Structures are given as C-alpha cells and as structure tokens.
Amino acid sequence: MSALLEVADLRVTIGSTAAVRGASLTVNKGETHCLVGESGCGKSITALSVMGLLPRGAVRETTALRFAGEEIGRYGERQMERLRGDRMAMIFQEPMTSLNPAYTVGSQMTEVLRRHRGTPRAQAVDRAAELLARVGITAPGLRLGQYPHQLSGGLRQRVMIAMALMCDPELLIADEPTTALDVTVQAQILRLLAGLQKDLGLGILLITHDLGVVARVADRVSVMYAGEVVESAPTAALFAAPEHPYTRGLLTCVPVPGKVKRDEPLGSIPGVVPRIQPGFAGCGFRDRCAQANAACAGTIPRREAAAGHEVLCTLPPGWGGAAAA
Amino acid sequence: MLRFFLRRFAVAVLVALTVLTLAFLLTRVSGDLAVSIAGPNATQADVEAIREAYGLNRPLYVQYFDWLGRAVQGDFGQSYFFRDRVANLIAARMPVTVTLGLVGLAIALVVSLPLGILAAVREGTWIDRLVGLVAMIGQAMPSFWLGLVLMIVFGLQLGWVPISGVETWDGYILPGIVLAFSAIPSLTRLTRSGMIEALASDYIRTARAKGLTRLSILVKHGFRNAAIPVVSIAAVQLGFMLGGSIVIETVFALHGVGFLAWESISKNDFPVVQAVVLVLALIYIALTLFADLLNAVLDPRLRTA
Ligand SMILES: Nc1ncnc2c1ncn2[C@@H]1O[C@H](COP(=O)(O)OP(=O)(O)OP(=O)(O)O)[C@@H](O)[C@H]1O
Ligand code: SF4
Ligand SMILES: [Mg+2]
C-alpha cells in the first residue's frame, strides 16, 4: 500500500500551549486511519494542520508533510486552497453550524465543483443530487433547494459528507463526525462512511472518542496523548496487544474488540490531560502513569513492538506480560 | 415569505396610524388651535369665525376622522405663510432632501463597509485600532463645524465644489460627506463586530475547507451574514439623515425639507411643521419596513419565523 498522507514530527504551538509535540502518522490509500485520545490531546489541531486550517497565531513545524507523494508543508495559502475541497476534504464535529445559514444546500454544494473544476451550474446540480442520493438522502431535488435550518442534524452531516465528496477527494478527514448526533444516526453515518470508503477507495482519517467505532471501521489506529502519537498499530494488533500504558488504560473498559460498549467515556485513567508548555521534556503521561520511572523524564524512545506497531514509551515491548489488558 | 411580509406590513400600518393619531392629539391638547391661528391681536369674534371656518367646533372624533382622511390622501391643508398647499411645498422640497440622504448613505456605506471588514480581518492589529480611532473622531465631530471646514477648504480655497445650493450635482458632495460622517462610526463598528462574529463561525471554517477563495469567503460567506444588522442600522441612519438634515441644509443653503421645517418654525407656520414631522415619521416607518424585508431576503431563517 502506498502512503497517501505522511505526517512526520508535527509540532504546533498556539501561544504558550504546545498543542502538538512531534506527532507522526501515515494514512495509506484506501485505508481508514483512526485517531483517538482524550479531549484536548491535539487531534483536531493535527487534522487542521494537514488541511492548512490552523487558527490564527498557531505555528506549525514538520520535518515532512506529504500528500500523495508531494511535500505540501511549504505550500502557500493559494496552493492549499486548490487542494482543499478538491483532493482533500474535511467534515466537522458540528453539523448544526457548519453550513452557511444564508445559502441553500444546492448552492453550497455546487460551489465546490464550480470553484475547483469550473463546472457549469446545471451539471454541478446533477452531481450534487447524485451525491445526496449516494449518502442516503431521499428526495435530493427537494433538499437541494432547502436551507440548512430546514434540515435535522443527521441530514446536515450527510450534506456535509456529500459536499466533501463533490470533487472526488483522495483524502477525507472526519473530525468526530458523529459526536453531536443521536445514537441511531451515529451508526448510520458511520456505516455510510465505511461504505463510501469501500466504494470510492478514499483514504479516511477519522478522529473519534469512541473505541467501538475504532474496532468496527479502522484499519489502523493512532493513539494521541498530550500532543504526541504514543502508539500506532493495525487495529487488531492494538486491541490484542496494547503496549503503551495509556492505551492499556483506555482499553481496560473495552476488553474484546467488536464487543465494545458504546458511549463509554474514553478510558478510566485518573487525572486529566495536562496543558503542556513549549520546552517540556520527557513523557507527557508520567504524572498519571503507574509505571513511571526515572527514565521517563528523559528522551522517550520510539520502539517497534511488532511490524507496523510503534510505541513511545521507556518500557520494553511486552512489559508486564503481553496483552495485560 | 408572503405571511412574513403581510404581518410585517400590518405592523407598519399600525405604527403609522399611531403616529398620525398622536400628531393629531398633540395639536389639540397644546392649547386652543383657533386662538393660536387667529394670532395675538384677534378679537373673540375673529377666533369664533376661525373656529367655524376650520371646523374646530365639531366633536373631536369627527375632526379626527376628517383630518385623518385628508392626511392619508396627502392633504395637509394650507400653509399660512407660503400661501400654498402644504403637500405641494413638501413635494417640491422632498427631492433635494432625499437625494442628499441617499448620497450621504451611499458615501457612508462606501467608507464604512470596507473599513469595518478590514478592521475585522485585521482584528487586534494596529489597522484595527486605527479604524476604531477614526470612527471615534468621526463621532466626536459636530456636523455644522465639519460642514464649515469642508466648505472653506474645498469650496472657498480649492474651489473644487460649489459651497451652496444644488444647481449642479456636485453641490451634493460636501453636504453628503458631512451627513455621511454621522453614520460612518456606527456603521463601521457594526460591520466590524458582525464580520468578526461571522469569520469565527463554523461555516467559515467549512468555506475554507472547501478551498474557496479569500474573496468568496470574506464577501459571499462572511459579509452576507454580517450584513443583516448593518441593513437595519443603515435604514435607521437614513431616517436620521432625512430628518436631521436641518442643520446641513441650513449650512449649505439647500432648499430641502429640513430647510422648509426651519423656515416654518420661525414663521409659526404650524400646518407645515406638523406635516413635515409626519412625513418624516412615515418615511422612517417605511424605511424600517424595507430593511426588515431586505433582511428576510438575506436571512432565510427570518422568512419562516
Ligand atoms: N484556537 C485555539 N487557541 C488556543 N489553543 C487552542 C486552540 N484550539 C486548540 N487549542 C489547544 O490545543 C490543544 C489541543 O486541542 P485540540 O482541539 O486539538 O484537542 P482535541 O484532541 O481535538 O480535543 P477534543 O476531543 O475535545 O476535540 C488543547 O490544549 C487546546 O486547548
Ligand atoms: S514513558 Fe514512562 S511515564 Fe510515559 S507511559 Fe511509558 S512508563 Fe509511563
Ligand atoms: Mg477536537
């Protein structure tokens, strides 16, 4: 499999917060890569860094940020504009407010195609209707003429997904796309994403709190903590043999993949994610880690526990007996 | 949309009726109309004759409906001083005032919309602070003083524009600028705050994620939503400009409605004063109605509300 998105050693500083501190991850073509971690650990900032949509005042550094083999880290705003919405698209956690209240669904959807491809309006409308049908919206013709406030949250998120697909992107970033929706709708949206991924072969970077979702849809999982990817592995390997103490903590309440309780708060580790200042050294998890030792204040090694299974921790692979979780 | 329009229109009619009724009542409670029309040297017989001639001896409600009936037909009676129908006087003066108001509003919008957008885009920088400072200075400047200064510099010293009258179109420039100054500070601030709010919203993030150009993000997605409060205030400002142009029209010797009001007040020409006040109030009501309808076009959520 070839890499679609490669992020190496991403660092983002916002004011006096080191929001991301050397995160690396790879999304392969046609693969769903899940990014999990507690609130505030830098998942959204990582995603926004890839899209070039960081908030004002955020400073981004990477050793590599490659998209489809091309280094986009030094792209200017104009070049990023041309990629966004065309070859990489993003949907957000807030379906209720992510559409512009002043324009119809049709106008907002066709705009993408018109901007990137210069497609004539009539053709763009056809494409929009086709995609609305594709994401499971009945009566697409009616919906195209409606305004966002006339649609439910689930419908709006479907519209967002359809809009993201207008230009056939290679990469879709979905930042907690179901968190704001009720449970039955959540399941529908996730099935939809999984189906789209299979049919269209796009790479998906899915950010979620929900390990149940991960178990069902992810090919690969990266666990983030305090701005770092502390563990990254194929889904089965991660659930079968979690290495990082933080990952093990997350998984204690979800012992068997596939039989995961949904709506469970992520992990049961006491304490909260610390707000890390620039210049912080050592493991960010050490004040919550039961295994913390003297070495944890130094430089933490990145180890391979198995092929394609990386861990950022001072403990030896398989510590405390394999699959302690 | 139609229901929204009808309801909003009904409210406007109701407000207009209230204004008309108040105007009528005020003339009746502020003393005996026949006495004030007759003047200080009139005899009792003169007053009685006037009472008879103007129908002031009829019951109040009869007078009211009679007056109201004429007023809605645009009949405001005779001017005592100009020896002409009040309606004719106002109709003759209105174009100058309306043109002046529209020129003033246009200048105000052309200045304050870009300034407000610029300040919002550069929020917190020296550009933002400079715009805020300009708005503050604009607010503090008395319009007659600004009018005189502009007149001296551009009219007398540089000779670029006429200093009085509107025989040619460029006579509107200086008074238009002075009028605009009264509206620029509030319009700029409102545009700025509306844009800051819009630009921080999730749909702007979506627009950026779609790869739209900066111009499309700012204007099509940002300003469209920021414009709603601006439209309301612009309508109010235009109303102020039409009503408040007394000073400007006097300074620049423009024979508009404001100047007419000033003349009539000094001549005790009561029917004219009353009619001018009424007409301005009605225009004001019509303007806010228009602004609400425009907002309903801008914001689809208002239509179903
Ligand atoms: N606009 C911003 N200004 C300043 N700090 C920010 C901003 N956005 C995020 N941060 C900080 O960056 C860090 C990472 O935030 P991020 O939004 O990426 O977390 P997250 O993992 O997406 O959390 P959640 O699950 O709640 O969405 C946090 O410490 C947060 O306080
Ligand atoms: S590096 Fe140390 S503190 Fe951090 S997770 Fe590993 S053992 Fe715990
Ligand atoms: Mg987030």
Tab-separated table of N, CA and C in Angstrom, chain B residues 75-155:
chain	number	residue	atom	x	y	z
B	75	ASP	N	-53.345	65.259	1.978
B	75	ASP	CA	-53.836	66.638	2.096
B	75	ASP	C	-53.557	67.138	3.502
B	76	PHE	N	-52.570	68.011	3.635
B	76	PHE	CA	-52.212	68.538	4.945
B	76	PHE	C	-52.661	69.984	5.114
B	77	GLY	N	-53.561	70.420	4.242
B	77	GLY	CA	-54.095	71.764	4.395
B	77	GLY	C	-53.235	72.837	3.745
B	78	GLN	N	-53.533	74.114	4.142
B	78	GLN	CA	-52.866	75.279	3.571
B	78	GLN	C	-51.730	75.741	4.472
B	79	SER	N	-50.651	76.213	3.874
B	79	SER	CA	-49.635	76.890	4.664
B	79	SER	C	-50.098	78.319	4.917
B	80	TYR	N	-49.915	78.801	6.162
B	80	TYR	CA	-50.298	80.185	6.464
B	80	TYR	C	-49.348	81.152	5.793
B	81	PHE	N	-48.084	80.771	5.753
B	81	PHE	CA	-47.056	81.717	5.326
B	81	PHE	C	-46.826	81.673	3.823
B	82	PHE	N	-46.699	80.457	3.251
B	82	PHE	CA	-46.324	80.348	1.835
B	82	PHE	C	-47.508	80.508	0.892
B	83	ARG	N	-48.718	80.572	1.453
B	83	ARG	CA	-49.915	80.723	0.629
B	83	ARG	C	-49.984	79.614	-0.431
B	84	ASP	N	-49.695	78.399	-0.016
B	84	ASP	CA	-49.707	77.275	-0.953
B	84	ASP	C	-50.163	76.049	-0.173
B	85	ARG	N	-50.515	75.000	-0.915
B	85	ARG	CA	-50.887	73.766	-0.223
B	85	ARG	C	-49.619	73.155	0.393
B	86	VAL	N	-49.766	72.647	1.604
B	86	VAL	CA	-48.620	72.064	2.307
B	86	VAL	C	-48.037	70.912	1.485
B	87	ALA	N	-48.930	70.096	0.930
B	87	ALA	CA	-48.475	68.943	0.157
B	87	ALA	C	-47.576	69.388	-1.002
B	88	ASN	N	-47.960	70.478	-1.672
B	88	ASN	CA	-47.135	70.975	-2.780
B	88	ASN	C	-45.755	71.403	-2.301
B	89	LEU	N	-45.766	72.108	-1.157
B	89	LEU	CA	-44.494	72.591	-0.604
B	89	LEU	C	-43.549	71.429	-0.333
B	90	ILE	N	-44.105	70.414	0.335
B	90	ILE	CA	-43.262	69.270	0.698
B	90	ILE	C	-42.800	68.521	-0.546
B	91	ALA	N	-43.731	68.318	-1.487
B	91	ALA	CA	-43.379	67.599	-2.711
B	91	ALA	C	-42.260	68.320	-3.456
B	92	ALA	N	-42.295	69.669	-3.416
B	92	ALA	CA	-41.270	70.426	-4.130
B	92	ALA	C	-39.913	70.314	-3.455
B	93	ARG	N	-39.923	70.188	-2.115
B	93	ARG	CA	-38.648	70.172	-1.381
B	93	ARG	C	-38.076	68.768	-1.210
B	94	MET	N	-38.951	67.772	-1.289
B	94	MET	CA	-38.526	66.415	-0.957
B	94	MET	C	-37.358	65.895	-1.793
B	95	PRO	N	-37.365	66.103	-3.124
B	95	PRO	CA	-36.274	65.518	-3.925
B	95	PRO	C	-34.889	65.921	-3.431
B	96	VAL	N	-34.717	67.175	-3.039
B	96	VAL	CA	-33.407	67.626	-2.571
B	96	VAL	C	-32.992	66.840	-1.329
B	97	THR	N	-33.926	66.726	-0.373
B	97	THR	CA	-33.605	66.044	0.879
B	97	THR	C	-33.332	64.564	0.661
B	98	VAL	N	-34.174	63.937	-0.176
B	98	VAL	CA	-33.997	62.507	-0.407
B	98	VAL	C	-32.682	62.250	-1.141
B	99	THR	N	-32.400	63.057	-2.160
B	99	THR	CA	-31.130	62.893	-2.872
B	99	THR	C	-29.965	63.050	-1.908
B	100	LEU	N	-30.042	64.101	-1.085
B	100	LEU	CA	-28.977	64.341	-0.119
B	100	LEU	C	-28.809	63.150	0.820
B	101	GLY	N	-29.948	62.621	1.316
B	101	GLY	CA	-29.882	61.478	2.224
B	101	GLY	C	-29.271	60.267	1.550
B	102	LEU	N	-29.674	60.006	0.301
B	102	LEU	CA	-29.151	58.839	-0.400
B	102	LEU	C	-27.665	58.999	-0.695
B	103	VAL	N	-27.264	60.234	-1.104
B	103	VAL	CA	-25.837	60.479	-1.330
B	103	VAL	C	-25.068	60.258	-0.032
B	104	GLY	N	-25.621	60.790	1.079
B	104	GLY	CA	-24.966	60.625	2.375
B	104	GLY	C	-24.829	59.157	2.746
B	105	LEU	N	-25.914	58.394	2.558
B	105	LEU	CA	-25.880	56.981	2.924
B	105	LEU	C	-24.892	56.223	2.039
B	106	ALA	N	-24.916	56.561	0.742
B	106	ALA	CA	-24.010	55.872	-0.185
B	106	ALA	C	-22.558	56.113	0.224
B	107	ILE	N	-22.233	57.378	0.515
B	107	ILE	CA	-20.858	57.671	0.941
B	107	ILE	C	-20.537	56.915	2.231
B	108	ALA	N	-21.491	56.929	3.165
B	108	ALA	CA	-21.261	56.256	4.452
B	108	ALA	C	-20.994	54.769	4.242
B	109	LEU	N	-21.778	54.132	3.365
B	109	LEU	CA	-21.597	52.693	3.144
B	109	LEU	C	-20.277	52.409	2.441
B	110	VAL	N	-19.968	53.234	1.431
B	110	VAL	CA	-18.735	53.016	0.673
B	110	VAL	C	-17.515	53.129	1.591
B	111	VAL	N	-17.616	53.996	2.605
B	111	VAL	CA	-16.488	54.145	3.525
B	111	VAL	C	-16.519	53.086	4.617
B	112	SER	N	-17.688	52.890	5.243
B	112	SER	CA	-17.676	52.090	6.468
B	112	SER	C	-17.662	50.585	6.221
B	113	LEU	N	-18.255	50.102	5.132
B	113	LEU	CA	-18.225	48.652	4.914
B	113	LEU	C	-16.799	48.137	4.725
B	114	PRO	N	-16.024	48.694	3.780
B	114	PRO	CA	-14.639	48.213	3.653
B	114	PRO	C	-13.823	48.423	4.922
B	115	LEU	N	-14.016	49.584	5.576
B	115	LEU	CA	-13.257	49.832	6.811
B	115	LEU	C	-13.591	48.794	7.867
B	116	GLY	N	-14.883	48.509	8.037
B	116	GLY	CA	-15.304	47.535	9.042
B	116	GLY	C	-14.781	46.150	8.722
B	117	ILE	N	-14.852	45.764	7.433
B	117	ILE	CA	-14.354	44.439	7.036
B	117	ILE	C	-12.848	44.362	7.264
B	118	LEU	N	-12.157	45.424	6.868
B	118	LEU	CA	-10.701	45.456	7.049
B	118	LEU	C	-10.333	45.317	8.525
B	119	ALA	N	-11.033	46.080	9.370
B	119	ALA	CA	-10.730	46.024	10.809
B	119	ALA	C	-10.987	44.623	11.363
B	120	ALA	N	-12.036	43.967	10.868
B	120	ALA	CA	-12.361	42.620	11.362
B	120	ALA	C	-11.303	41.617	10.919
B	121	VAL	N	-10.893	41.721	9.653
B	121	VAL	CA	-9.898	40.782	9.141
B	121	VAL	C	-8.568	40.970	9.871
B	122	ARG	N	-8.270	42.220	10.209
B	122	ARG	CA	-7.015	42.522	10.914
B	122	ARG	C	-7.277	42.771	12.397
B	123	GLU	N	-8.214	42.063	12.961
B	123	GLU	CA	-8.613	42.289	14.350
B	123	GLU	C	-7.406	42.263	15.285
B	124	GLY	N	-7.350	43.275	16.150
B	124	GLY	CA	-6.303	43.317	17.161
B	124	GLY	C	-4.987	43.910	16.686
B	125	THR	N	-4.868	44.215	15.396
B	125	THR	CA	-3.634	44.810	14.896
B	125	THR	C	-3.750	46.331	14.915
B	126	TRP	N	-2.702	47.013	14.508
B	126	TRP	CA	-2.732	48.480	14.517
B	126	TRP	C	-3.754	49.004	13.512
B	127	ILE	N	-4.001	48.237	12.450
B	127	ILE	CA	-5.004	48.663	11.464
B	127	ILE	C	-6.380	48.737	12.125
B	128	ASP	N	-6.707	47.696	12.887
B	128	ASP	CA	-7.972	47.646	13.612
B	128	ASP	C	-8.094	48.847	14.552
B	129	ARG	N	-7.020	49.121	15.281
B	129	ARG	CA	-7.062	50.234	16.239
B	129	ARG	C	-7.189	51.577	15.530
B	130	LEU	N	-6.522	51.689	14.370
B	130	LEU	CA	-6.605	52.936	13.603
B	130	LEU	C	-8.046	53.173	13.143
B	131	VAL	N	-8.683	52.128	12.653
B	131	VAL	CA	-10.073	52.248	12.208
B	131	VAL	C	-10.967	52.670	13.374
B	132	GLY	N	-10.729	52.055	14.539
B	132	GLY	CA	-11.504	52.416	15.726
B	132	GLY	C	-11.323	53.883	16.098
B	133	LEU	N	-10.093	54.349	15.947
B	133	LEU	CA	-9.783	55.740	16.279
B	133	LEU	C	-10.500	56.685	15.320
B	134	VAL	N	-10.435	56.356	14.027
B	134	VAL	CA	-11.094	57.190	13.019
B	134	VAL	C	-12.589	57.279	13.311
B	135	ALA	N	-13.181	56.127	13.657
B	135	ALA	CA	-14.610	56.101	13.957
B	135	ALA	C	-14.922	56.989	15.158
B	136	MET	N	-14.030	56.944	16.158
B	136	MET	CA	-14.268	57.730	17.358
B	136	MET	C	-14.197	59.226	17.058
B	137	ILE	N	-13.187	59.601	16.256
B	137	ILE	CA	-13.048	61.010	15.898
B	137	ILE	C	-14.268	61.474	15.099
B	138	GLY	N	-14.696	60.615	14.165
B	138	GLY	CA	-15.859	60.943	13.349
B	138	GLY	C	-17.087	61.214	14.202
B	139	GLN	N	-17.218	60.405	15.244
B	139	GLN	CA	-18.375	60.546	16.111
B	139	GLN	C	-18.338	61.856	16.898
B	140	ALA	N	-17.112	62.282	17.238
B	140	ALA	CA	-16.969	63.447	18.105
B	140	ALA	C	-17.108	64.760	17.334
B	141	MET	N	-17.121	64.679	15.995
B	141	MET	CA	-17.089	65.910	15.199
B	141	MET	C	-18.500	66.471	15.000
B	142	PRO	N	-18.760	67.711	15.437
B	142	PRO	CA	-20.085	68.298	15.203
B	142	PRO	C	-20.273	68.569	13.706
B	143	SER	N	-21.487	68.291	13.187
B	143	SER	CA	-21.635	68.338	11.734
B	143	SER	C	-21.598	69.765	11.182
B	144	PHE	N	-22.114	70.748	11.930
B	144	PHE	CA	-22.053	72.107	11.369
B	144	PHE	C	-20.616	72.585	11.261
B	145	TRP	N	-19.795	72.180	12.235
B	145	TRP	CA	-18.380	72.567	12.225
B	145	TRP	C	-17.669	71.894	11.050
B	146	LEU	N	-17.903	70.583	10.895
B	146	LEU	CA	-17.301	69.846	9.787
B	146	LEU	C	-17.749	70.461	8.462
B	147	GLY	N	-19.042	70.808	8.385
B	147	GLY	CA	-19.580	71.410	7.170
B	147	GLY	C	-18.849	72.689	6.824
B	148	LEU	N	-18.657	73.536	7.825
B	148	LEU	CA	-17.990	74.817	7.578
B	148	LEU	C	-16.538	74.603	7.144
B	149	VAL	N	-15.840	73.668	7.820
B	149	VAL	CA	-14.442	73.415	7.480
B	149	VAL	C	-14.321	72.921	6.036
B	150	LEU	N	-15.173	71.957	5.671
B	150	LEU	CA	-15.123	71.426	4.312
B	150	LEU	C	-15.416	72.524	3.299
B	151	MET	N	-16.389	73.349	3.646
B	151	MET	CA	-16.784	74.439	2.762
B	151	MET	C	-15.610	75.392	2.519
B	152	ILE	N	-14.919	75.738	3.607
B	152	ILE	CA	-13.801	76.679	3.491
B	152	ILE	C	-12.673	76.070	2.671
B	153	VAL	N	-12.316	74.793	2.979
B	153	VAL	CA	-11.170	74.182	2.317
B	153	VAL	C	-11.478	73.846	0.856
B	154	PHE	N	-12.532	73.064	0.632
B	154	PHE	CA	-12.774	72.560	-0.728
B	154	PHE	C	-13.596	73.524	-1.582
B	155	GLY	N	-14.427	74.321	-0.919
B	155	GLY	CA	-15.258	75.250	-1.668
B	155	GLY	C	-14.556	76.563	-1.922
